[in-house]
Structure formats: C-alpha cells, structure tokens
PDB file of C-alpha atoms in Angstrom:
ATOM      1  CA  MET A   1       9.807   4.548  -1.767  1.00 43.00           C
ATOM      2  CA  ALA A   2      10.805   8.177  -1.427  1.00 47.00           C
ATOM      3  CA  LYS A   3       7.625  10.012  -2.372  1.00 49.00           C
ATOM      4  CA  ILE A   4       4.206   8.434  -2.560  1.00 56.00           C
ATOM      5  CA  LYS A   5       2.462   8.855  -5.887  1.00 73.00           C
ATOM      6  CA  SER A   6      -1.257   9.017  -5.391  1.00 78.00           C
ATOM      7  CA  ILE A   7      -3.401   6.092  -6.342  1.00 83.00           C
ATOM      8  CA  GLY A   8      -7.111   5.794  -6.864  1.00 84.00           C
ATOM      9  CA  ARG A   9      -9.573   3.663  -4.994  1.00 87.00           C
ATOM     10  CA  ALA A  10      -9.572   0.898  -7.614  1.00 92.00           C
ATOM     11  CA  GLU A  11      -5.766   0.775  -7.625  1.00 92.00           C
ATOM     12  CA  MET A  12      -5.824   0.625  -3.827  1.00 89.00           C
ATOM     13  CA  GLU A  13      -8.100  -2.413  -3.960  1.00 91.00           C
ATOM     14  CA  VAL A  14      -5.738  -4.161  -6.389  1.00 95.00           C
ATOM     15  CA  LEU A  15      -2.733  -3.284  -4.231  1.00 93.00           C
ATOM     16  CA  ARG A  16      -4.503  -4.543  -1.110  1.00 91.00           C
ATOM     17  CA  TYR A  17      -5.455  -7.801  -2.859  1.00 95.00           C
ATOM     18  CA  ILE A  18      -1.887  -8.426  -4.036  1.00 96.00           C
ATOM     19  CA  SER A  19      -0.542  -7.515  -0.605  1.00 92.00           C
ATOM     20  CA  ASP A  20      -2.961  -9.929   1.073  1.00 92.00           C
ATOM     21  CA  GLN A  21      -1.897 -12.707  -1.334  1.00 94.00           C
ATOM     22  CA  GLN A  22       1.792 -11.698  -1.061  1.00 93.00           C
ATOM     23  CA  SER A  23       2.025 -11.944  -4.858  1.00 96.00           C
ATOM     24  CA  ALA A  24      -0.321 -12.417  -7.792  1.00 97.00           C
ATOM     25  CA  SER A  25      -0.387 -12.858 -11.535  1.00 97.00           C
ATOM     26  CA  VAL A  26      -2.508 -10.753 -13.861  1.00 97.00           C
ATOM     27  CA  SER A  27      -4.858 -13.725 -14.271  1.00 97.00           C
ATOM     28  CA  GLU A  28      -5.350 -14.059 -10.515  1.00 97.00           C
ATOM     29  CA  VAL A  29      -6.111 -10.365 -10.103  1.00 97.00           C
ATOM     30  CA  ALA A  30      -8.343 -10.438 -13.194  1.00 97.00           C
ATOM     31  CA  ASP A  31     -10.331 -13.354 -11.744  1.00 97.00           C
ATOM     32  CA  HIS A  32     -10.714 -11.484  -8.462  1.00 97.00           C
ATOM     33  CA  LEU A  33     -11.835  -8.282 -10.206  1.00 96.00           C
ATOM     34  CA  ALA A  34     -14.221 -10.182 -12.473  1.00 96.00           C
ATOM     35  CA  LYS A  35     -15.897 -11.772  -9.439  1.00 96.00           C
ATOM     36  CA  THR A  36     -16.002  -8.666  -7.251  1.00 94.00           C
ATOM     37  CA  LYS A  37     -16.297  -5.781  -9.734  1.00 94.00           C
ATOM     38  CA  GLY A  38     -17.160  -7.267 -13.113  1.00 93.00           C
ATOM     39  CA  GLN A  39     -13.936  -5.861 -14.557  1.00 93.00           C
ATOM     40  CA  THR A  40     -11.833  -7.363 -17.332  1.00 94.00           C
ATOM     41  CA  ARG A  41      -8.338  -8.810 -17.555  1.00 95.00           C
ATOM     42  CA  ASN A  42      -7.211  -5.735 -19.476  1.00 96.00           C
ATOM     43  CA  THR A  43      -8.345  -3.502 -16.615  1.00 96.00           C
ATOM     44  CA  ALA A  44      -6.434  -5.648 -14.114  1.00 96.00           C
ATOM     45  CA  HIS A  45      -3.279  -5.542 -16.235  1.00 97.00           C
ATOM     46  CA  ASN A  46      -3.495  -1.772 -16.738  1.00 97.00           C
ATOM     47  CA  MET A  47      -3.923  -1.092 -13.020  1.00 96.00           C
ATOM     48  CA  MET A  48      -1.101  -3.443 -12.077  1.00 97.00           C
ATOM     49  CA  GLU A  49       1.251  -1.810 -14.562  1.00 97.00           C
ATOM     50  CA  ARG A  50       0.322   1.674 -13.299  1.00 95.00           C
ATOM     51  CA  LEU A  51       1.038   0.515  -9.752  1.00 95.00           C
ATOM     52  CA  ARG A  52       4.370  -0.910 -10.904  1.00 96.00           C
ATOM     53  CA  ILE A  53       5.339   2.312 -12.681  1.00 94.00           C
ATOM     54  CA  LYS A  54       4.383   4.321  -9.583  1.00 91.00           C
ATOM     55  CA  GLY A  55       6.633   2.074  -7.493  1.00 91.00           C
ATOM     56  CA  TYR A  56       4.002   0.218  -5.480  1.00 92.00           C
ATOM     57  CA  LEU A  57       4.569  -3.132  -7.182  1.00 95.00           C
ATOM     58  CA  ARG A  58       7.510  -4.999  -8.622  1.00 96.00           C
ATOM     59  CA  ARG A  59       7.295  -7.949 -10.967  1.00 96.00           C
ATOM     60  CA  GLU A  60       9.295 -11.079 -11.635  1.00 97.00           C
ATOM     61  CA  LYS A  61       8.914 -13.647 -14.354  1.00 96.00           C
ATOM     62  CA  LEU A  62       8.471 -17.039 -12.712  1.00 94.00           C
ATOM     63  CA  ASP A  63       7.827 -20.137 -14.818  1.00 94.00           C
ATOM     64  CA  GLY A  64       7.008 -17.934 -17.815  1.00 95.00           C
ATOM     65  CA  VAL A  65       4.424 -15.816 -15.976  1.00 95.00           C
ATOM     66  CA  PHE A  66       4.877 -12.377 -14.480  1.00 96.00           C
ATOM     67  CA  ARG A  67       4.099 -12.293 -10.770  1.00 98.00           C
ATOM     68  CA  TYR A  68       3.586  -8.961  -9.072  1.00 98.00           C
ATOM     69  CA  PHE A  69       4.805  -8.350  -5.535  1.00 97.00           C
ATOM     70  CA  PRO A  70       4.291  -5.384  -3.210  1.00 95.00           C
ATOM     71  CA  SER A  71       7.419  -3.234  -3.286  1.00 92.00           C
ATOM     72  CA  GLU A  72       7.174  -2.671   0.478  1.00 89.00           C
ATOM     73  CA  ALA A  73       5.877  -4.550   3.479  1.00 86.00           C
ATOM     74  CA  ARG A  74       2.234  -3.755   4.139  1.00 83.00           C
ATOM     75  CA  GLY A  75       2.978  -1.849   7.363  1.00 84.00           C
ATOM     76  CA  ALA A  76       5.528   0.414   5.664  1.00 85.00           C
ATOM     77  CA  LEU A  77       3.194   1.018   2.745  1.00 81.00           C
ATOM     78  CA  LEU A  78       0.299   2.006   5.005  1.00 82.00           C
ATOM     79  CA  GLU A  79       2.551   4.230   7.091  1.00 84.00           C
ATOM     80  CA  ASN A  80       3.750   6.057   3.976  1.00 79.00           C
ATOM     81  CA  MET A  81       0.199   6.480   2.705  1.00 80.00           C
ATOM     82  CA  VAL A  82      -0.989   7.876   6.027  1.00 84.00           C
ATOM     83  CA  GLU A  83       1.952  10.283   6.068  1.00 84.00           C
ATOM     84  CA  ASP A  84       1.120  11.409   2.526  1.00 80.00           C
ATOM     85  CA  PHE A  85      -2.550  11.887   3.489  1.00 83.00           C
ATOM     86  CA  VAL A  86      -1.659  13.902   6.588  1.00 88.00           C
ATOM     87  CA  GLN A  87       0.752  16.117   4.658  1.00 86.00           C
ATOM     88  CA  THR A  88      -1.248  16.647   1.462  1.00 84.00           C
ATOM     89  CA  VAL A  89      -4.848  16.548   2.629  1.00 87.00           C
ATOM     90  CA  LEU A  90      -4.602  17.683   6.242  1.00 91.00           C
ATOM     91  CA  GLY A  91      -1.712  20.111   5.823  1.00 92.00           C
ATOM     92  CA  GLY A  92       0.375  18.254   8.402  1.00 91.00           C
ATOM     93  CA  GLN A  93      -2.251  18.447  11.160  1.00 93.00           C
ATOM     94  CA  ILE A  94      -3.087  15.210  12.949  1.00 89.00           C
ATOM     95  CA  SER A  95      -5.922  16.525  15.104  1.00 90.00           C
ATOM     96  CA  PRO A  96      -8.577  15.813  12.412  1.00 91.00           C
ATOM     97  CA  ILE A  97      -7.602  12.146  12.523  1.00 87.00           C
ATOM     98  CA  VAL A  98      -7.901  12.065  16.301  1.00 84.00           C
ATOM     99  CA  ALA A  99     -11.273  13.833  16.070  1.00 88.00           C
ATOM    100  CA  TYR A 100     -12.455  11.278  13.522  1.00 87.00           C
ATOM    101  CA  LEU A 101     -11.346   8.370  15.689  1.00 84.00           C
ATOM    102  CA  THR A 102     -13.119   9.715  18.756  1.00 85.00           C
ATOM    103  CA  GLN A 103     -16.361  10.332  16.840  1.00 87.00           C
ATOM    104  CA  LYS A 104     -16.580   7.424  14.410  1.00 83.00           C
ATOM    105  CA  GLY A 105     -13.752   5.044  15.071  1.00 76.00           C
ATOM    106  CA  THR A 106     -13.911   1.785  16.923  1.00 84.00           C
ATOM    107  CA  ALA A 107     -10.870   0.158  18.470  1.00 83.00           C
ATOM    108  CA  SER A 108     -10.169  -3.063  20.272  1.00 88.00           C
ATOM    109  CA  GLU A 109      -8.538  -3.033  23.678  1.00 90.00           C
ATOM    110  CA  SER A 110      -5.280  -4.080  22.028  1.00 92.00           C
ATOM    111  CA  GLU A 111      -5.453  -1.153  19.586  1.00 88.00           C
ATOM    112  CA  LEU A 112      -6.224   1.248  22.427  1.00 87.00           C
ATOM    113  CA  ASP A 113      -3.148  -0.043  24.268  1.00 91.00           C
ATOM    114  CA  GLN A 114      -1.052   0.603  21.142  1.00 89.00           C
ATOM    115  CA  ILE A 115      -2.458   4.133  20.877  1.00 87.00           C
ATOM    116  CA  ARG A 116      -1.648   4.787  24.548  1.00 90.00           C
ATOM    117  CA  GLN A 117       1.921   3.596  24.002  1.00 92.00           C
ATOM    118  CA  ILE A 118       2.289   5.851  20.966  1.00 89.00           C
ATOM    119  CA  LEU A 119       0.930   8.837  22.891  1.00 88.00           C
ATOM    120  CA  ASP A 120       3.233   8.118  25.838  1.00 91.00           C
ATOM    121  CA  SER A 121       6.190   7.947  23.468  1.00 91.00           C
ATOM    122  CA  MET A 122       5.171  11.207  21.748  1.00 88.00           C
ATOM    123  CA  GLU A 123       4.806  12.912  25.108  1.00 89.00           C
ATOM    124  CA  LYS A 124       8.257  11.736  26.265  1.00 89.00           C
ATOM    125  CA  ASP A 125       9.815  12.936  23.001  1.00 88.00           C
ATOM    126  CA  SER A 126       8.212  16.374  23.275  1.00 84.00           C
ATOM    127  CA  ASN A 127       9.420  16.758  26.908  1.00 84.00           C
ATOM    128  CA  ALA A 128      12.985  15.751  26.062  1.00 72.00           C
TER     129      ALA A 128
END
C-alpha cells in the first residue's frame, strides 16, 4: 500500500476484527457489530467495502460467499498507520510519542527490551 488513506474509528474496529480473524464474511462482521455496537448488516457491508476501496481489505468469493482479507500483514499495516500519523498529525516529529509513552504508557519488560534495541539501532545509524 503506497499511501495510507485515512479511516475512521469504526472502520478501524472492523479492520482490527477482520485482521484478528484473518478473514471474515459480511455476515460474520455484521454479527460482531450487532453484538458489540448494535449496528446492522448494511453498516458492516458499507464499511467493509469502503475499506476494500481504500486498499485495506481484499475479497475473494469462496463457496459462493465473499470473504474479506486484510491486504497486508497486521504488523505492516500498523507500521504504515503509525508512519501516516507521525507525518500528518505530528508533522514528522516523534518526540510527542515518546513524551506520551513516558507519561501515560505502560510497557512490559519485553517491550522495553524491544524499545532499547530500536534506540540502539537508531543511535548506531545516526553515528554512521
């Protein structure tokens, strides 16, 4: 996906649900939205089609039913969304994210180790 097209909170929830399931039909998403949000099948279908048109989902007809699949692996999708957020909302500055994490974020020891490795790598790259 070359350029991220923005999506709303409701679309993000649908995308996350489909990503967690690895694929889903309109009926499956509609059932989920009916239980969690009280939304209709038509709403589910409309959001899924918008996500497909924006390039977040792809669909295949399997056994007469369209199944929707994430167009990218979850990690790549999240990375692209974070990059879009940093560029469009934060003007390319990452310090507000670091400030947020130090004030409100919680991280496991494993996540802290990952952050240290990333910082070490960034530091080596900037000294090269």
